[in-house]
Short mmCIF file of C-alpha atoms in Angstrom, two decimals:
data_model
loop_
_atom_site.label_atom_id
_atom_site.label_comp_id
_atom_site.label_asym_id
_atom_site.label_seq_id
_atom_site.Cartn_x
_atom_site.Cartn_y
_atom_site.Cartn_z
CA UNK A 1 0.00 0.00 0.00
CA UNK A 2 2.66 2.30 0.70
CA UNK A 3 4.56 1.91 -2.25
CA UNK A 4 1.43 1.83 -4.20
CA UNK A 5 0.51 5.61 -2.79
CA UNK A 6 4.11 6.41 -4.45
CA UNK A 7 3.41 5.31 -7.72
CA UNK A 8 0.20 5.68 -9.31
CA UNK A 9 0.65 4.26 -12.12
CA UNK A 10 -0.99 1.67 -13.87
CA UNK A 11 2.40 -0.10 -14.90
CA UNK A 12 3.17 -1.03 -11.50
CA UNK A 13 2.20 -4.60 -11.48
CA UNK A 14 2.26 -6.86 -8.08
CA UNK A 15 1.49 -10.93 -8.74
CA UNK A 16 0.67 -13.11 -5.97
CA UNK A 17 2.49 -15.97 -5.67
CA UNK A 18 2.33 -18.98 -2.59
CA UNK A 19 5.26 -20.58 -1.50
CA UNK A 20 6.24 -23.14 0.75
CA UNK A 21 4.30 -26.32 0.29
CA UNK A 22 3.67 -26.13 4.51
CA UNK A 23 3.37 -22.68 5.10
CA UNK A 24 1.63 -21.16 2.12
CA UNK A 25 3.48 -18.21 2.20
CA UNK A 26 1.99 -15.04 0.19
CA UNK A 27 4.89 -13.74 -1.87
CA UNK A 28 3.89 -10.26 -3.94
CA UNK A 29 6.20 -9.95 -7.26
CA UNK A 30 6.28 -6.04 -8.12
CA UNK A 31 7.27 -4.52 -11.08
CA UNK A 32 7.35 -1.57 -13.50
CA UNK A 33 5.73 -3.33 -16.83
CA UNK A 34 7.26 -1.03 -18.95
CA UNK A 35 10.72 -0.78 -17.22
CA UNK A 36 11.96 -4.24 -15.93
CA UNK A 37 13.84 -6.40 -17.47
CA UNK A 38 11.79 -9.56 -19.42
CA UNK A 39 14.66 -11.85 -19.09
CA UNK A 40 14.99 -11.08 -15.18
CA UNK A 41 11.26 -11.20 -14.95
CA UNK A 42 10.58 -14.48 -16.84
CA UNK A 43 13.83 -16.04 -14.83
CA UNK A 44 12.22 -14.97 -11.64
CA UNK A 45 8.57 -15.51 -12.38
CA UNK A 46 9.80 -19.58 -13.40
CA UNK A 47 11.67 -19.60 -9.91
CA UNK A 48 8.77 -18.84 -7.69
CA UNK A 49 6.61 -21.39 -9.82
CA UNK A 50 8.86 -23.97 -9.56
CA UNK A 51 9.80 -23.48 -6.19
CA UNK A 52 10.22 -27.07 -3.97
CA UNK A 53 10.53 -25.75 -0.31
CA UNK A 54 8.69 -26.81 2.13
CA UNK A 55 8.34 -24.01 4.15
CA UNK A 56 9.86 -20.16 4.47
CA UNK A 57 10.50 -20.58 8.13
CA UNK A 58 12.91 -17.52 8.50
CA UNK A 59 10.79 -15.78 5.62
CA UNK A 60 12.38 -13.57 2.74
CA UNK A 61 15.58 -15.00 3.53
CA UNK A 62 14.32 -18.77 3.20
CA UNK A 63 12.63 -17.05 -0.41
CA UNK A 64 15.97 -15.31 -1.56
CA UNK A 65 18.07 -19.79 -0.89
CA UNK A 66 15.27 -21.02 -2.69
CA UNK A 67 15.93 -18.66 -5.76
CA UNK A 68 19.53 -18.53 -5.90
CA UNK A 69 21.45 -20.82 -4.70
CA UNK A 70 24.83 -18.81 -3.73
CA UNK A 71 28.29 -20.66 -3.82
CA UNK A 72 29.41 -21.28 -0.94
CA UNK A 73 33.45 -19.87 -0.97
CA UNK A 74 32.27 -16.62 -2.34
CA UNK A 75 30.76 -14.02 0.75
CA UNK A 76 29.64 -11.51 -1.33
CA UNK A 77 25.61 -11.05 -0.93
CA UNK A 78 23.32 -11.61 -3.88
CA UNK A 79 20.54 -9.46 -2.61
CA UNK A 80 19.62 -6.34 -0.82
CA UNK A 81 17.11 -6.29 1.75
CA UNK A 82 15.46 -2.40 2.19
CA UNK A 83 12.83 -1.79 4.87
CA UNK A 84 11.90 1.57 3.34
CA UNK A 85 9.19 2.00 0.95
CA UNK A 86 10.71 5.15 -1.18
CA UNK A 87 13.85 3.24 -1.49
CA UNK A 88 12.22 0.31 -2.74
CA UNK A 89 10.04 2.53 -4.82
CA UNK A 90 13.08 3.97 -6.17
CA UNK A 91 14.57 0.50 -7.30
CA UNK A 92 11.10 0.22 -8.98
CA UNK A 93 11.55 3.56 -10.95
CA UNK A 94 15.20 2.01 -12.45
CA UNK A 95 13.58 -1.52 -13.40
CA UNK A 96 14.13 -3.33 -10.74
CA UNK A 97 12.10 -6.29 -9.12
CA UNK A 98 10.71 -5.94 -5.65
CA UNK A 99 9.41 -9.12 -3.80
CA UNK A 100 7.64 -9.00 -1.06
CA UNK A 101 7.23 -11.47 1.43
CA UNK A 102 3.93 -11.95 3.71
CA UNK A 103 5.37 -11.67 7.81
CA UNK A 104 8.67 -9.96 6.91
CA UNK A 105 8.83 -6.34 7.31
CA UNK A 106 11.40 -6.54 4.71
CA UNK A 107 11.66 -5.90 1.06
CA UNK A 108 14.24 -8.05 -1.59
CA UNK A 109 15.25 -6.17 -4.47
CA UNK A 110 16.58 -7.84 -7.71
CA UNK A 111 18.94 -7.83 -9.22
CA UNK A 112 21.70 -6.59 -7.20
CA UNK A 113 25.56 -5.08 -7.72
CA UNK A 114 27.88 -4.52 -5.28
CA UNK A 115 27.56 -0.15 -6.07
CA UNK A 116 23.72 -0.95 -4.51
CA UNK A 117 25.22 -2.34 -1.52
CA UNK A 118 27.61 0.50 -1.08
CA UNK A 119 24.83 2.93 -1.59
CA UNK A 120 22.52 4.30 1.06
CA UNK A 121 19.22 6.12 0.66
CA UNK A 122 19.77 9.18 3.29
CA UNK A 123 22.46 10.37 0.29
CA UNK A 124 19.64 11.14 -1.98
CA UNK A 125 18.12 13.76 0.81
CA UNK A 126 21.43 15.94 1.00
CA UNK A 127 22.06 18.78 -1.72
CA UNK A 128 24.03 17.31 -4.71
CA UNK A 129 27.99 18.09 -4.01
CA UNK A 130 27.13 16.72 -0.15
CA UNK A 131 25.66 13.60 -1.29
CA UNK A 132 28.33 12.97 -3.56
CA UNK A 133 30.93 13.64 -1.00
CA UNK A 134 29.34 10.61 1.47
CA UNK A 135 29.50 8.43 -1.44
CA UNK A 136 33.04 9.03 -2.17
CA UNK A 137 33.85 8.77 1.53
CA UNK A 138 32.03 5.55 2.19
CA UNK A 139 33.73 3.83 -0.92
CA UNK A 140 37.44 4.96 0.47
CA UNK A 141 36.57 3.87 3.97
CA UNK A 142 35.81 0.30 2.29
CA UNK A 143 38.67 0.24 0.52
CA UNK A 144 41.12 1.28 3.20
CA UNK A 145 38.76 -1.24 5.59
CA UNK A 146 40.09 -4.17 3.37
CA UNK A 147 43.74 -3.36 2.43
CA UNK A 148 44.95 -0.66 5.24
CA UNK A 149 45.54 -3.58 7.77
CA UNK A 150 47.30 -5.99 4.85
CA UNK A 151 49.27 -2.79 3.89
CA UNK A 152 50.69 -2.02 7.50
CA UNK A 153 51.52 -5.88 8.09
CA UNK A 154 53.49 -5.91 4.79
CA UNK A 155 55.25 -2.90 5.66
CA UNK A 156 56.08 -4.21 9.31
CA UNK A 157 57.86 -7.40 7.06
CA UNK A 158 59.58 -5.03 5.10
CA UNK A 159 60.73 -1.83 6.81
CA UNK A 160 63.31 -1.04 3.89
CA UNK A 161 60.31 -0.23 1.86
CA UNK A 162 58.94 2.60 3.68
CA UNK A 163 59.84 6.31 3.03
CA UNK A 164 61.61 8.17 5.25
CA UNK A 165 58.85 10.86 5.61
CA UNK A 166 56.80 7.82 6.70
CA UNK A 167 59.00 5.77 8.91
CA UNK A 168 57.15 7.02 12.63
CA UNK A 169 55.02 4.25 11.33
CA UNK A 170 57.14 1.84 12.26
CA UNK A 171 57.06 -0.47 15.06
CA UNK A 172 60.26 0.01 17.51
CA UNK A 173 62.21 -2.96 16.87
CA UNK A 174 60.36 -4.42 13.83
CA UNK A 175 63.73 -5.19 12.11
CA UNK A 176 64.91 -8.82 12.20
CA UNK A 177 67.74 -8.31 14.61
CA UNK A 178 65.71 -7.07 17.53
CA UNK A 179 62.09 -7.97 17.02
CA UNK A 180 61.83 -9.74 19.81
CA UNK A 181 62.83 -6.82 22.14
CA UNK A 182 59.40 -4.77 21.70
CA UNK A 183 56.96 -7.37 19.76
CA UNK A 184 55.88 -9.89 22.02
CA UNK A 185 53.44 -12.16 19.84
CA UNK A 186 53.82 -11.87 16.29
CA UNK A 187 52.19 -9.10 14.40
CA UNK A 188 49.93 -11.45 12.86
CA UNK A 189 48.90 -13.11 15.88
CA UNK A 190 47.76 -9.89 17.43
CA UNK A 191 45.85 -8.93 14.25
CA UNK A 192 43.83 -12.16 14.77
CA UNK A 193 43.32 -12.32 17.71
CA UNK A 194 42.20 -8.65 17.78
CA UNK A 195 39.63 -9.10 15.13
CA UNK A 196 37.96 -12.44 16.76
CA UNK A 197 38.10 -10.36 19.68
CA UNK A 198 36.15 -7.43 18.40
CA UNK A 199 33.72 -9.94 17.16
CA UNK A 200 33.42 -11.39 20.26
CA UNK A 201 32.51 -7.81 21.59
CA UNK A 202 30.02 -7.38 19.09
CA UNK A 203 27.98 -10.35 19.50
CA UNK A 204 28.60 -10.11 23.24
CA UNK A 205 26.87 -6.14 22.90
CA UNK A 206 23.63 -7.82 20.90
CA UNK A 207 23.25 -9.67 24.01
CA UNK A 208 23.33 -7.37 26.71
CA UNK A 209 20.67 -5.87 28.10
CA UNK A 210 20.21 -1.70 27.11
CA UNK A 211 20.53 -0.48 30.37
CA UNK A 212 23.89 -2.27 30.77
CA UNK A 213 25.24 -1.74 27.14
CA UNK A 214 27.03 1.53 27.88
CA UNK A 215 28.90 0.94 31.06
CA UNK A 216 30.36 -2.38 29.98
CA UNK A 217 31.23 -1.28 26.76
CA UNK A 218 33.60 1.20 28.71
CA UNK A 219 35.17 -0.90 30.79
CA UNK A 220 35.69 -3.07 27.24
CA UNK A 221 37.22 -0.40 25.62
CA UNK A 222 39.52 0.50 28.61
CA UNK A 223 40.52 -3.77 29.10
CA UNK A 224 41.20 -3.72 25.39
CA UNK A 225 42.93 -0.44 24.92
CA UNK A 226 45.06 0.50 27.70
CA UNK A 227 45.22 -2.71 29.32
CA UNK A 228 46.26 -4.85 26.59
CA UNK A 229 48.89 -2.80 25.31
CA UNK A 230 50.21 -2.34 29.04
CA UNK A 231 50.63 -5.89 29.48
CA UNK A 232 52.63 -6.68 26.67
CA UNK A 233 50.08 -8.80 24.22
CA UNK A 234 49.38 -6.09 21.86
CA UNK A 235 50.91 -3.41 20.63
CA UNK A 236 49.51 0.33 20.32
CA UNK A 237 49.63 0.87 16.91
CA UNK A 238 48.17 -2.69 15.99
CA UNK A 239 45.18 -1.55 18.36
CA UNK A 240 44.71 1.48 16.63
CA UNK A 241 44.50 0.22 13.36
CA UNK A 242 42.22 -2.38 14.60
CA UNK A 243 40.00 0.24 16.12
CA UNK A 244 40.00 2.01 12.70
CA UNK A 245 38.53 -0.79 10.87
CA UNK A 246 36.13 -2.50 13.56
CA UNK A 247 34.39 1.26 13.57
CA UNK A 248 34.91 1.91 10.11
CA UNK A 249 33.06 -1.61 9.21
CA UNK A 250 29.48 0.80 10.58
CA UNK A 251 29.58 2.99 7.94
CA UNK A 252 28.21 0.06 5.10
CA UNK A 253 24.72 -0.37 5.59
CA UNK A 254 24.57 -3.69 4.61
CA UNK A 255 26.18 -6.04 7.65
CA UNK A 256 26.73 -8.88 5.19
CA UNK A 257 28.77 -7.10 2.68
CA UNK A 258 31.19 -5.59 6.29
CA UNK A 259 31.35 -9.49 7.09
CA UNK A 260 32.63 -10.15 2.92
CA UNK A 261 35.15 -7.45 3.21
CA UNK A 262 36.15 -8.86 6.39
CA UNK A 263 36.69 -12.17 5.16
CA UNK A 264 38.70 -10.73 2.63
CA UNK A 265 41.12 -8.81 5.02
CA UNK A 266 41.39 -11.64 6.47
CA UNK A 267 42.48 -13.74 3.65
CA UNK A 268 44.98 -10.75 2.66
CA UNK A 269 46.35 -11.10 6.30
CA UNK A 270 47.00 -14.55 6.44
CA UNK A 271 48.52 -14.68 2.79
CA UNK A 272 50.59 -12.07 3.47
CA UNK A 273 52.08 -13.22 6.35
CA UNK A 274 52.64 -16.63 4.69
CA UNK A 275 54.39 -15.68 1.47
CA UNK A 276 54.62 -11.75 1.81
CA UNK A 277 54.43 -9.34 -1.38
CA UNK A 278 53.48 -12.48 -3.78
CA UNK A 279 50.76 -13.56 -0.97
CA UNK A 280 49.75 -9.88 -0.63
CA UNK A 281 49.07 -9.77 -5.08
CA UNK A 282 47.50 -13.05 -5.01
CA UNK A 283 45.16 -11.91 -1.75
CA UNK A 284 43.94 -8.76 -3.88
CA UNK A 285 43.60 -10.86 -7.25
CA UNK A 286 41.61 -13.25 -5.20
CA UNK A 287 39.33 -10.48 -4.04
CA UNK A 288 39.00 -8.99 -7.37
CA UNK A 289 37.66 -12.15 -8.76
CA UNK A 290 35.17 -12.73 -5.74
CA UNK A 291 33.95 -9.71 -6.71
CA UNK A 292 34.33 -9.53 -10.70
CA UNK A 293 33.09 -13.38 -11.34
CA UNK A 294 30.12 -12.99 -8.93
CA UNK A 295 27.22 -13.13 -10.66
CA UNK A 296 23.91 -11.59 -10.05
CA UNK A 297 20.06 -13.69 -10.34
CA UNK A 298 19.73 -12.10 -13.90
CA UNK A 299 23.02 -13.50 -14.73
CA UNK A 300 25.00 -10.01 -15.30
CA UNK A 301 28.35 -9.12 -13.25
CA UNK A 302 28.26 -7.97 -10.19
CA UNK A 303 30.28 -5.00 -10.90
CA UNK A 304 27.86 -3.87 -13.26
CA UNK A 305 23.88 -4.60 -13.36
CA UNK A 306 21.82 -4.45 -17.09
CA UNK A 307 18.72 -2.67 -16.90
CA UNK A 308 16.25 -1.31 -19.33
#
């Protein structure tokens, strides 16, 4: 209804669909007749016919497995999941397919590229140059998200290659002879077990009750800052770069693309440590192909969606 008071025009088609051969679940296909994409539409349209669950038990996330089935070794999400009705009245307007799923408060837009993900509706309600600016901002704080960690870790193994205008950078002591005067645990060590740790922290802060989020996240902060450096398991600069990119994963509004680009640093990490400046090239080739090879439900790249 809401979406329908946004467009008032008689090309915006909605077919009911059931799915789910126990729960009879009311999915609503919606459309622009006269801007979508046949080929997505028929692809789709066959999908939720031929559709063999048995039930949608966690709702428009059960619908989106049953219509793609994503690999498994590739993170990167397929679909985008919008709770607002002028955004998903927007996707409309470009030829997009909404579905709609009966108990979710949720809508799943199709087909989806990775610049959707990136992209956040409050952008579009700023003057021009401003909203521009916040896109530009949230793609470099991705970018440095995924390869500012790798970058400082390669550096660390290589201390030749840094500049002399950039060598406060450096770790005291990060050169072979006398690493193990300042770095306790190996750099790569503390990177892991800093980012389980934040994760830790984050699923630890879903759980806690409201009243009792701020105070404990405090004393979290001041264990895992101060503390932690002071007793010799971390060092500062590793926290600070750690703090840099568990913050910096907030500003993407969708959580499963942050976990994909985490996955990714992570992979970076570990390869670089391994095999250094050949494990750091093969890390970023790896995560250009994740990204260029994934394909969307109509079948286009990811990197760039086909509309009409």
């Amino acid at each position: 209804a809401l979406m329908r008071r946004r467009i008032r025009d008689p090309h915006l088609i909605m077919e009911m669909y059931e799915a789910g051969t126990s729960t009879r679940t009311d999915v609503a296909l919606c459309y622009m007749s006269d801007r979508v994409d046949r080929e997505l539409l028929t692809t789709i349209q066959n999908k939720l016919e031929e559709s063999k669950s048995q039930d949608l038990k966690m709702s428009q996330q059960s619908l989106a497995e049953a219509l793609f089935q994503r690999k498994w070794y590739n993170p990167f999400p397929k679909y985008k999941f919008t709770e607002r009705p002028d955004t998903a009245c927007a996707c409309l307007m470009e030829g997009k397919v909404i579905i709609l799923t009966d108990t979710s408060p949720s809508a799943l837009i199709l087909p989806t590229s990775i610049f959707d993900m990136i992209e956040e509706a409050n952008d579009y309600y700023f003057p021009p140059i401003t909203g521009i600016y916040l896109k530009i901002s949230r793609v470099l704080i991705t970018l440095l998200t995924v390869f500012m960690v790798p970058l400082f870790l390669l550096f660390m193994q290589n201390p030749a290659w840094i500049p002399e205008i950039f060598r406060f950078v450096l770790i005291e002591g990060t050169t072979r002879d006398v690493i193990e005067d300042t770095v306790n645990i190996p750099l790569i060590f503390q990177i892991l077990i800093l980012e389980l740790a934040i994760d830790g922290l984050r699923l630890a802060a879903l759980n806690t009750p409201s009243m009792l989020s701020t105070p404990l996240s405090v004393i979290a902060g001041i264990v895992m800052g101060e503390f932690s450096v002071e007793s010799g398991w971390f060092n500062s600069e590793i926290m600070l770069y750690m703090a840099f990119v568990s913050i910096a994963n907030y500003t993407q509004p969708n959580f499963e693309l942050g976990y994909a680009l985490k996955f990714m640093r992570l992979l970076l990490l570990i390869l670089t440590a391994i095999f250094n400046l050949p494990g750091f090239l093969t890390g970023c080739l790896i995560v250009i192909l994740c990204i260029t090879f994934n394909k969307t439900l109509s079948g286009h790249s990811y990197l760039n969606v086909k509309l009409n």
